[in-house]
mmCIF file of C-alpha atoms in Angstrom:
data_model
loop_
_atom_site.group_PDB
_atom_site.id
_atom_site.type_symbol
_atom_site.label_atom_id
_atom_site.label_comp_id
_atom_site.label_asym_id
_atom_site.label_seq_id
_atom_site.Cartn_x
_atom_site.Cartn_y
_atom_site.Cartn_z
ATOM 1 C CA UNK K 252 115.891 135.573 93.287
ATOM 2 C CA UNK K 253 117.210 139.172 93.186
ATOM 3 C CA UNK K 254 115.701 141.913 91.024
ATOM 4 C CA UNK K 255 117.658 145.165 91.005
ATOM 5 C CA UNK K 256 117.075 148.461 89.176
ATOM 6 C CA UNK K 257 120.117 149.355 87.060
ATOM 7 C CA UNK K 258 121.046 152.578 85.233
ATOM 8 C CA UNK K 259 122.966 152.878 81.976
ATOM 9 C CA UNK K 260 124.083 156.163 80.399
ATOM 10 C CA UNK K 261 122.739 156.934 76.921
ATOM 11 C CA UNK K 262 122.597 159.901 74.542
ATOM 12 C CA UNK K 263 126.116 161.210 75.175
ATOM 13 C CA UNK K 264 125.815 160.615 78.906
ATOM 14 C CA UNK K 265 122.941 163.049 79.419
ATOM 15 C CA UNK K 266 120.319 160.391 80.257
ATOM 16 C CA UNK K 267 120.070 157.076 82.055
ATOM 17 C CA UNK K 268 118.032 154.194 80.688
ATOM 18 C CA UNK K 269 116.500 151.940 83.358
ATOM 19 C CA UNK K 270 116.291 148.171 83.331
ATOM 20 C CA UNK K 271 115.896 145.335 85.805
ATOM 21 C CA UNK K 272 118.860 143.088 86.616
ATOM 22 C CA UNK K 273 117.547 139.559 87.274
ATOM 23 C CA UNK K 274 119.723 137.036 89.073
ATOM 24 C CA UNK K 275 119.831 134.138 88.616
ATOM 25 C CA UNK K 276 118.477 134.243 85.046
ATOM 26 C CA UNK K 277 114.984 132.812 84.464
ATOM 27 C CA UNK K 278 113.157 131.414 81.464
ATOM 28 C CA UNK K 279 110.713 133.790 79.809
ATOM 29 C CA UNK K 280 107.157 132.317 79.682
ATOM 30 C CA UNK K 281 106.650 133.165 76.002
ATOM 31 C CA UNK K 282 110.042 132.745 74.348
ATOM 32 C CA UNK K 283 111.455 129.979 76.528
ATOM 33 C CA UNK K 284 114.793 131.847 76.547
ATOM 34 C CA UNK K 285 116.852 132.803 79.570
ATOM 35 C CA UNK K 286 116.194 136.321 80.787
ATOM 36 C CA UNK K 287 118.880 138.321 82.633
ATOM 37 C CA UNK K 288 117.778 141.903 81.820
ATOM 38 C CA UNK K 289 114.287 143.354 81.528
ATOM 39 C CA UNK K 290 114.008 146.712 79.754
ATOM 40 C CA UNK K 291 111.751 149.292 81.403
ATOM 41 C CA UNK K 292 111.624 151.937 78.655
ATOM 42 C CA UNK K 293 112.169 154.618 81.300
ATOM 43 C CA UNK K 294 114.644 157.500 81.351
ATOM 44 C CA UNK K 295 116.319 159.597 84.021
ATOM 45 C CA UNK K 296 118.245 162.799 83.692
ATOM 46 C CA UNK K 297 121.866 162.316 84.737
ATOM 47 C CA UNK K 298 122.057 165.880 86.055
ATOM 48 C CA UNK K 299 118.541 167.341 86.348
ATOM 49 C CA UNK K 300 118.614 171.115 86.096
ATOM 50 C CA UNK K 301 115.027 172.139 86.649
ATOM 51 C CA UNK K 302 112.242 171.340 89.078
ATOM 52 C CA UNK K 303 110.383 169.566 86.259
ATOM 53 C CA UNK K 304 113.365 167.331 85.440
ATOM 54 C CA UNK K 305 113.853 166.435 89.099
ATOM 55 C CA UNK K 306 110.141 165.582 89.373
ATOM 56 C CA UNK K 307 110.362 163.432 86.232
ATOM 57 C CA UNK K 308 113.287 161.553 87.772
ATOM 58 C CA UNK K 309 111.334 161.046 90.991
ATOM 59 C CA UNK K 310 108.246 159.754 89.145
ATOM 60 C CA UNK K 311 110.295 157.435 86.916
ATOM 61 C CA UNK K 312 112.105 155.856 89.886
ATOM 62 C CA UNK K 313 108.829 155.387 91.752
ATOM 63 C CA UNK K 314 107.324 153.637 88.734
ATOM 64 C CA UNK K 315 110.470 151.520 88.277
ATOM 65 C CA UNK K 316 110.191 150.336 91.892
ATOM 66 C CA UNK K 317 106.563 149.376 91.347
ATOM 67 C CA UNK K 318 107.530 147.349 88.252
ATOM 68 C CA UNK K 319 110.366 145.728 90.163
ATOM 69 C CA UNK K 320 107.992 144.679 92.963
ATOM 70 C CA UNK K 321 105.471 143.324 90.470
ATOM 71 C CA UNK K 322 108.193 141.358 88.673
ATOM 72 C CA UNK K 323 109.433 139.871 91.933
ATOM 73 C CA UNK K 324 105.892 138.701 92.692
ATOM 74 C CA UNK K 325 105.656 137.129 89.254
ATOM 75 C CA UNK K 326 108.890 135.254 89.870
ATOM 76 C CA UNK K 327 107.628 134.024 93.225
ATOM 77 C CA UNK K 328 104.361 132.908 91.643
ATOM 78 C CA UNK K 329 106.272 131.030 88.984
ATOM 79 C CA UNK K 330 105.044 133.006 85.978
ATOM 80 C CA UNK K 331 108.574 132.980 84.634
ATOM 81 C CA UNK K 332 110.536 129.796 84.212
ATOM 82 C CA UNK K 333 107.847 127.223 83.410
ATOM 83 C CA UNK K 334 105.668 127.808 80.384
ATOM 84 C CA UNK K 335 106.323 127.872 76.667
ATOM 85 C CA UNK K 336 103.844 128.724 73.909
ATOM 86 C CA UNK K 337 101.310 125.954 74.559
ATOM 87 C CA UNK K 338 99.716 127.905 77.383
ATOM 88 C CA UNK K 339 96.105 127.003 76.607
ATOM 89 C CA UNK K 340 96.643 123.252 76.285
ATOM 90 C CA UNK K 341 94.217 121.316 78.501
ATOM 91 C CA UNK K 342 96.272 119.952 81.411
ATOM 92 C CA UNK K 343 93.547 117.541 82.555
ATOM 93 C CA UNK K 344 93.347 115.964 79.118
ATOM 94 C CA UNK K 345 97.143 115.639 79.071
ATOM 95 C CA UNK K 346 97.054 114.050 82.549
ATOM 96 C CA UNK K 347 94.594 111.403 81.306
ATOM 97 C CA UNK K 348 96.711 110.643 78.236
ATOM 98 C CA UNK K 349 99.851 110.163 80.344
ATOM 99 C CA UNK K 350 97.928 107.870 82.686
ATOM 100 C CA UNK K 351 96.682 105.796 79.757
ATOM 101 C CA UNK K 352 100.173 105.572 78.273
ATOM 102 C CA UNK K 353 101.902 104.614 81.525
ATOM 103 C CA UNK K 354 99.312 102.270 83.048
ATOM 104 C CA UNK K 355 100.852 98.861 82.466
ATOM 105 C CA UNK K 356 98.757 97.116 85.153
ATOM 106 C CA UNK K 357 95.460 97.562 86.982
ATOM 107 C CA UNK K 358 97.082 98.761 90.225
ATOM 108 C CA UNK K 359 98.936 101.577 88.496
ATOM 109 C CA UNK K 360 95.815 102.474 86.539
ATOM 110 C CA UNK K 361 93.881 102.730 89.791
ATOM 111 C CA UNK K 362 96.574 104.930 91.346
ATOM 112 C CA UNK K 363 96.600 107.292 88.374
ATOM 113 C CA UNK K 364 92.806 107.519 88.400
ATOM 114 C CA UNK K 365 92.756 108.215 92.138
ATOM 115 C CA UNK K 366 95.534 110.811 91.886
ATOM 116 C CA UNK K 367 93.655 112.573 89.079
ATOM 117 C CA UNK K 368 90.555 112.538 91.272
ATOM 118 C CA UNK K 369 92.421 114.367 94.043
ATOM 119 C CA UNK K 370 93.762 116.884 91.535
ATOM 120 C CA UNK K 371 90.221 117.539 90.233
ATOM 121 C CA UNK K 372 89.098 118.053 93.824
ATOM 122 C CA UNK K 373 91.890 120.583 94.349
ATOM 123 C CA UNK K 374 91.045 122.587 91.205
ATOM 124 C CA UNK K 375 87.312 122.091 91.902
ATOM 125 C CA UNK K 376 86.757 120.112 88.716
ATOM 126 C CA UNK K 377 86.995 123.142 86.484
ATOM 127 C CA UNK K 378 88.783 123.385 83.160
ATOM 128 C CA UNK K 379 92.490 123.657 83.843
ATOM 129 C CA UNK K 380 95.204 124.667 81.390
ATOM 130 C CA UNK K 381 98.990 124.685 81.510
ATOM 131 C CA UNK K 382 98.910 128.485 81.795
ATOM 132 C CA UNK K 383 97.610 128.074 85.355
ATOM 133 C CA UNK K 384 100.572 126.001 86.523
ATOM 134 C CA UNK K 385 103.083 127.967 88.542
ATOM 135 C CA UNK K 386 105.620 127.043 91.154
ATOM 136 C CA UNK K 387 103.336 128.461 93.831
ATOM 137 C CA UNK K 388 100.397 126.422 92.525
ATOM 138 C CA UNK K 389 102.434 123.206 92.615
ATOM 139 C CA UNK K 390 103.617 123.899 96.148
ATOM 140 C CA UNK K 391 99.999 124.558 97.205
ATOM 141 C CA UNK K 392 98.903 121.261 95.623
ATOM 142 C CA UNK K 393 101.710 119.448 97.421
ATOM 143 C CA UNK K 394 100.541 120.913 100.743
ATOM 144 C CA UNK K 395 96.935 119.963 99.919
ATOM 145 C CA UNK K 396 97.842 116.310 99.390
ATOM 146 C CA UNK K 397 99.824 116.177 102.618
ATOM 147 C CA UNK K 398 97.435 118.116 104.847
ATOM 148 C CA UNK K 399 93.912 118.473 103.486
ATOM 149 C CA UNK K 400 93.219 115.565 101.118
ATOM 150 C CA UNK K 401 92.595 112.985 103.834
ATOM 151 C CA UNK K 402 95.413 110.723 102.633
ATOM 152 C CA UNK K 403 98.035 108.642 104.388
ATOM 153 C CA UNK K 404 101.504 110.157 103.984
ATOM 154 C CA UNK K 405 102.798 107.520 101.571
ATOM 155 C CA UNK K 406 99.623 107.718 99.459
ATOM 156 C CA UNK K 407 100.073 111.486 99.221
ATOM 157 C CA UNK K 408 103.710 110.908 98.245
ATOM 158 C CA UNK K 409 102.631 108.485 95.508
ATOM 159 C CA UNK K 410 99.970 110.836 94.091
ATOM 160 C CA UNK K 411 102.386 113.753 94.034
ATOM 161 C CA UNK K 412 104.986 111.567 92.324
ATOM 162 C CA UNK K 413 102.464 110.673 89.594
ATOM 163 C CA UNK K 414 101.612 114.370 89.199
ATOM 164 C CA UNK K 415 105.321 115.143 88.801
ATOM 165 C CA UNK K 416 105.546 112.398 86.188
ATOM 166 C CA UNK K 417 102.846 114.155 84.182
ATOM 167 C CA UNK K 418 104.751 117.438 84.406
ATOM 168 C CA UNK K 419 108.007 115.771 83.386
ATOM 169 C CA UNK K 420 106.296 114.237 80.359
ATOM 170 C CA UNK K 421 105.070 117.730 79.468
ATOM 171 C CA UNK K 422 108.666 118.934 79.663
ATOM 172 C CA UNK K 423 109.850 116.163 77.359
ATOM 173 C CA UNK K 424 107.137 117.085 74.857
ATOM 174 C CA UNK K 425 108.154 120.770 74.912
ATOM 175 C CA UNK K 426 105.030 122.081 76.635
ATOM 176 C CA UNK K 427 106.835 123.460 79.689
ATOM 177 C CA UNK K 428 110.383 124.753 79.719
ATOM 178 C CA UNK K 429 111.853 123.234 82.879
ATOM 179 C CA UNK K 430 111.978 119.738 84.338
ATOM 180 C CA UNK K 431 109.742 120.102 87.350
ATOM 181 C CA UNK K 432 111.594 117.529 89.444
ATOM 182 C CA UNK K 433 114.417 120.075 89.606
ATOM 183 C CA UNK K 434 112.125 122.885 90.708
ATOM 184 C CA UNK K 435 109.661 121.377 93.182
ATOM 185 C CA UNK K 436 110.588 119.287 96.183
ATOM 186 C CA UNK K 437 109.245 115.747 96.093
ATOM 187 C CA UNK K 438 107.445 114.045 98.979
ATOM 188 C CA UNK K 439 109.612 111.346 100.507
ATOM 189 C CA UNK K 440 108.006 108.032 101.391
ATOM 190 C CA UNK K 441 108.073 107.133 105.065
ATOM 191 C CA UNK K 442 109.524 103.791 105.995
ATOM 192 C CA UNK K 443 106.731 101.446 106.963
ATOM 193 C CA UNK K 444 106.831 98.185 108.853
ATOM 194 C CA UNK K 445 106.472 95.233 106.516
ATOM 195 C CA UNK K 446 105.656 91.611 107.240
ATOM 196 C CA UNK K 447 107.909 88.726 106.292
ATOM 197 C CA UNK K 448 108.004 85.049 107.176
ATOM 198 C CA UNK K 449 110.697 82.985 108.846
ATOM 199 C CA UNK K 450 112.094 79.795 107.290
ATOM 200 C CA UNK K 451 109.904 77.718 109.596
ATOM 201 C CA UNK K 452 106.759 79.691 108.735
ATOM 202 C CA UNK K 453 107.463 79.445 105.022
ATOM 203 C CA UNK K 454 108.053 75.724 105.369
ATOM 204 C CA UNK K 455 104.760 75.406 107.287
ATOM 205 C CA UNK K 456 102.932 77.031 104.364
ATOM 206 C CA UNK K 457 104.605 74.595 101.986
ATOM 207 C CA UNK K 458 103.181 71.668 103.972
ATOM 208 C CA UNK K 459 99.687 73.184 104.405
ATOM 209 C CA UNK K 460 96.899 72.781 101.860
ATOM 210 C CA UNK K 461 95.161 75.803 100.351
ATOM 211 C CA UNK K 462 91.639 75.790 98.874
ATOM 212 C CA UNK K 463 93.095 77.309 95.709
ATOM 213 C CA UNK K 464 96.185 75.321 94.863
ATOM 214 C CA UNK K 465 97.295 77.808 92.206
ATOM 215 C CA UNK K 466 97.351 80.653 94.753
ATOM 216 C CA UNK K 467 99.523 78.564 97.083
ATOM 217 C CA UNK K 468 102.013 77.706 94.352
ATOM 218 C CA UNK K 469 102.113 81.310 93.075
ATOM 219 C CA UNK K 470 102.726 82.656 96.593
ATOM 220 C CA UNK K 471 105.522 80.178 97.271
ATOM 221 C CA UNK K 472 106.996 80.961 93.862
ATOM 222 C CA UNK K 473 107.057 84.638 94.883
ATOM 223 C CA UNK K 474 108.770 83.719 98.160
ATOM 224 C CA UNK K 475 111.463 81.796 96.285
ATOM 225 C CA UNK K 476 112.003 84.314 93.465
ATOM 226 C CA UNK K 477 110.977 87.699 94.885
ATOM 227 C CA UNK K 478 108.686 88.318 91.906
ATOM 228 C CA UNK K 479 105.681 90.622 92.299
ATOM 229 C CA UNK K 480 102.109 89.411 91.899
ATOM 230 C CA UNK K 481 101.713 91.649 88.826
ATOM 231 C CA UNK K 482 104.615 89.850 87.131
ATOM 232 C CA UNK K 483 103.679 86.350 88.247
ATOM 233 C CA UNK K 484 100.119 86.618 86.935
ATOM 234 C CA UNK K 485 101.404 87.205 83.374
ATOM 235 C CA UNK K 486 104.385 84.848 83.573
ATOM 236 C CA UNK K 487 104.585 82.351 80.712
ATOM 237 C CA UNK K 488 106.427 79.054 80.408
ATOM 238 C CA UNK K 489 108.312 80.628 77.538
ATOM 239 C CA UNK K 490 109.806 83.178 79.987
ATOM 240 C CA UNK K 491 111.684 80.430 81.841
ATOM 241 C CA UNK K 492 115.054 79.313 80.546
ATOM 242 C CA UNK K 493 118.024 77.215 81.541
ATOM 243 C CA UNK K 494 121.748 77.570 80.893
ATOM 244 C CA UNK K 495 124.976 76.207 82.328
ATOM 245 C CA UNK K 496 124.486 78.153 85.570
ATOM 246 C CA UNK K 497 120.898 77.054 86.194
ATOM 247 C CA UNK K 498 117.321 78.216 85.692
ATOM 248 C CA UNK K 499 116.383 81.835 85.043
ATOM 249 C CA UNK K 500 113.328 83.947 84.280
ATOM 250 C CA UNK K 501 113.596 86.665 81.629
ATOM 251 C CA UNK K 502 110.627 89.014 81.878
ATOM 252 C CA UNK K 503 109.504 92.628 81.665
ATOM 253 C CA UNK K 504 108.577 94.103 85.044
ATOM 254 C CA UNK K 505 105.132 95.625 84.776
ATOM 255 C CA UNK K 506 105.781 98.145 87.553
ATOM 256 C CA UNK K 507 109.026 99.588 86.177
ATOM 257 C CA UNK K 508 108.631 98.522 82.533
ATOM 258 C CA UNK K 509 112.208 97.255 82.514
ATOM 259 C CA UNK K 510 113.555 93.882 81.441
ATOM 260 C CA UNK K 511 114.934 91.695 84.187
ATOM 261 C CA UNK K 512 117.110 88.587 84.022
ATOM 262 C CA UNK K 513 116.409 86.732 87.240
ATOM 263 C CA UNK K 514 118.328 83.595 88.287
ATOM 264 C CA UNK K 515 115.929 81.251 90.097
ATOM 265 C CA UNK K 516 116.510 78.121 92.117
ATOM 266 C CA UNK K 517 115.616 74.556 91.245
ATOM 267 C CA UNK K 518 113.238 74.674 94.245
ATOM 268 C CA UNK K 519 111.270 77.509 92.636
ATOM 269 C CA UNK K 520 110.983 75.698 89.305
ATOM 270 C CA UNK K 521 109.952 72.430 90.970
ATOM 271 C CA UNK K 522 106.995 74.246 92.524
ATOM 272 C CA UNK K 523 105.576 74.843 89.048
ATOM 273 C CA UNK K 524 105.270 71.189 88.149
ATOM 274 C CA UNK K 525 105.194 69.827 84.615
ATOM 275 C CA UNK K 526 106.228 72.441 81.997
ATOM 276 C CA UNK K 527 103.646 73.581 79.480
ATOM 277 C CA UNK K 528 102.939 76.522 77.192
ATOM 278 C CA UNK K 529 101.316 79.908 77.703
ATOM 279 C CA UNK K 530 100.423 81.358 81.085
ATOM 280 C CA UNK K 531 101.713 79.441 84.091
ATOM 281 C CA UNK K 532 99.032 80.876 86.408
ATOM 282 C CA UNK K 533 95.965 81.596 84.220
ATOM 283 C CA UNK K 534 93.239 83.694 85.868
ATOM 284 C CA UNK K 535 95.359 84.091 89.021
ATOM 285 C CA UNK K 536 94.102 87.610 89.799
ATOM 286 C CA UNK K 537 90.466 86.568 89.465
ATOM 287 C CA UNK K 538 90.982 83.483 91.629
ATOM 288 C CA UNK K 539 92.905 85.324 94.332
ATOM 289 C CA UNK K 540 90.846 88.507 94.567
ATOM 290 C CA UNK K 541 87.371 87.526 93.341
ATOM 291 C CA UNK K 542 86.555 83.808 93.424
ATOM 292 C CA UNK K 543 87.776 82.949 96.936
ATOM 293 C CA UNK K 544 89.373 86.096 98.349
ATOM 294 C CA UNK K 545 89.617 84.586 101.851
ATOM 295 C CA UNK K 546 91.389 81.409 100.732
ATOM 296 C CA UNK K 547 94.845 82.969 101.107
ATOM 297 C CA UNK K 548 94.252 84.103 104.691
ATOM 298 C CA UNK K 549 92.650 80.762 105.598
ATOM 299 C CA UNK K 550 95.783 79.034 104.297
ATOM 300 C CA UNK K 551 98.025 81.284 106.412
ATOM 301 C CA UNK K 552 95.961 80.666 109.552
ATOM 302 C CA UNK K 553 95.842 76.907 108.903
ATOM 303 C CA UNK K 554 99.665 76.940 108.800
ATOM 304 C CA UNK K 555 99.658 78.364 112.338
ATOM 305 C CA UNK K 556 100.941 81.807 111.330
ATOM 306 C CA UNK K 557 99.622 84.719 113.386
ATOM 307 C CA UNK K 558 100.766 87.620 111.207
ATOM 308 C CA UNK K 559 99.046 90.040 108.786
ATOM 309 C CA UNK K 560 100.414 88.176 105.749
ATOM 310 C CA UNK K 561 99.609 89.361 102.227
ATOM 311 C CA UNK K 562 100.786 88.039 98.881
ATOM 312 C CA UNK K 563 103.320 90.877 98.719
ATOM 313 C CA UNK K 564 104.740 89.683 102.055
ATOM 314 C CA UNK K 565 106.199 86.795 100.063
ATOM 315 C CA UNK K 566 108.423 89.224 98.165
ATOM 316 C CA UNK K 567 109.477 90.778 101.489
ATOM 317 C CA UNK K 568 110.196 87.272 102.785
ATOM 318 C CA UNK K 569 112.453 86.504 99.840
ATOM 319 C CA UNK K 570 114.401 89.736 100.285
ATOM 320 C CA UNK K 571 114.697 89.473 104.056
ATOM 321 C CA UNK K 572 115.804 85.832 104.149
ATOM 322 C CA UNK K 573 118.429 86.444 101.488
ATOM 323 C CA UNK K 574 119.684 89.473 103.380
ATOM 324 C CA UNK K 575 119.917 87.451 106.583
ATOM 325 C CA UNK K 576 122.087 84.946 104.734
ATOM 326 C CA UNK K 577 124.602 87.560 103.687
ATOM 327 C CA UNK K 578 123.341 88.661 100.262
ATOM 328 C CA UNK K 579 124.838 92.031 99.355
ATOM 329 C CA UNK K 580 122.563 95.024 98.982
ATOM 330 C CA UNK K 581 123.584 95.541 95.342
ATOM 331 C CA UNK K 582 122.929 91.888 94.495
ATOM 332 C CA UNK K 583 119.604 91.997 96.322
ATOM 333 C CA UNK K 584 118.621 95.155 94.469
ATOM 334 C CA UNK K 585 119.356 93.441 91.144
ATOM 335 C CA UNK K 586 117.417 90.335 92.108
ATOM 336 C CA UNK K 587 114.400 92.411 93.142
ATOM 337 C CA UNK K 588 114.625 94.467 89.963
ATOM 338 C CA UNK K 589 114.756 97.786 91.807
ATOM 339 C CA UNK K 590 115.631 100.761 89.607
ATOM 340 C CA UNK K 591 117.073 102.626 92.599
ATOM 341 C CA UNK K 592 119.200 100.904 95.208
ATOM 342 C CA UNK K 593 117.755 103.245 97.859
ATOM 343 C CA UNK K 594 114.528 101.252 97.584
ATOM 344 C CA UNK K 595 116.409 98.130 98.613
ATOM 345 C CA UNK K 596 117.952 99.823 101.645
ATOM 346 C CA UNK K 597 114.750 99.155 103.589
ATOM 347 C CA UNK K 598 116.042 95.588 103.989
ATOM 348 C CA UNK K 599 119.188 96.914 105.699
ATOM 349 C CA UNK K 600 122.905 97.088 104.964
ATOM 350 C CA UNK K 601 124.541 93.744 104.374
ATOM 351 C CA UNK K 602 127.798 92.465 102.936
ATOM 352 C CA UNK K 603 128.270 91.511 99.289
ATOM 353 C CA UNK K 604 127.272 88.028 98.142
ATOM 354 C CA UNK K 605 127.225 86.080 94.917
ATOM 355 C CA UNK K 606 124.050 86.540 92.874
ATOM 356 C CA UNK K 607 123.763 82.914 91.792
ATOM 357 C CA UNK K 608 124.466 81.620 95.311
ATOM 358 C CA UNK K 609 121.801 83.945 96.694
ATOM 359 C CA UNK K 610 119.092 82.526 94.435
ATOM 360 C CA UNK K 611 119.502 79.021 95.958
ATOM 361 C CA UNK K 612 119.206 79.913 99.626
ATOM 362 C CA UNK K 613 115.508 79.101 100.089
ATOM 363 C CA UNK K 614 114.410 75.448 100.128
ATOM 364 C CA UNK K 615 111.771 73.195 101.704
ATOM 365 C CA UNK K 616 111.947 70.075 103.870
ATOM 366 C CA UNK K 617 110.204 67.516 101.649
ATOM 367 C CA UNK K 618 110.534 64.738 104.227
ATOM 368 C CA UNK K 619 107.757 66.065 106.459
#
């Protein structure tokens, strides 16, 4: 950002008017319009003839330099370029409303609540309005999450992403003038090691009893379809269909709130047993997390698997086994329902493969 004092002759060339040349242009905090020139309402004599006129010129230039310095500081602090007329709107209240609107499952609701808690800690729980948001403030909050909030890197990245979502919603509603994702650098997630099962380990689970049969079937269904727990727990029989190419599941992903058409194998459907109506796995979350929370791990250990396996590891297993069998990254991304193919890249670069063929790669040895 450059701010330069410019002169322009006025009054038959006897005086200069002073103004600030701003480059690149910025949005004014009150009008929301691009600003390129800022008038200073100051004058200089083009050819001062007296001591008084020369002193007036000297004083005017000194004042103009002070204004220029102050304006540069305002730009750096973000006072220009972000806010429109709704300066006194309560940001914390807006944050809560966005969280309520976007929380499509309990995990996301928890993340929003926790991220808001960290933000309240940063602003010391005081009333906070949109007028206090500047580029500098956002950068300080980003640094706080990464360095001083006591969070793992990827948790800090998630909380900052949710904060940016709130700001972007404010942009869409006309409260702030710029899309913040274009102004403030995001926090990139670090690649983490994930657990997945081999064919033999997955087959061992299939032939091992679990104290909660529904949890076993749901986990194996995830391993054969790649569906998330949050989607499986609300899956209905009515979501499953069949056409000339085979079975499919048509459902709305709770995490991304997007519709997904997912081809699934006969093996996956056979796991579900006799078709019915309504929820396929009623009360699954309560059974898995509350009634017998250790049943899943006991099942894994009983199958002879010495790995830190979670329910989500089943989704990783699905993706990894398909990738190992030549499923293309684009096909895999579609099957997993990722909105950004970069998310799928964690499973590595592989050659293209047919989507329908990929859905039939996982099966079980029923002869054991």
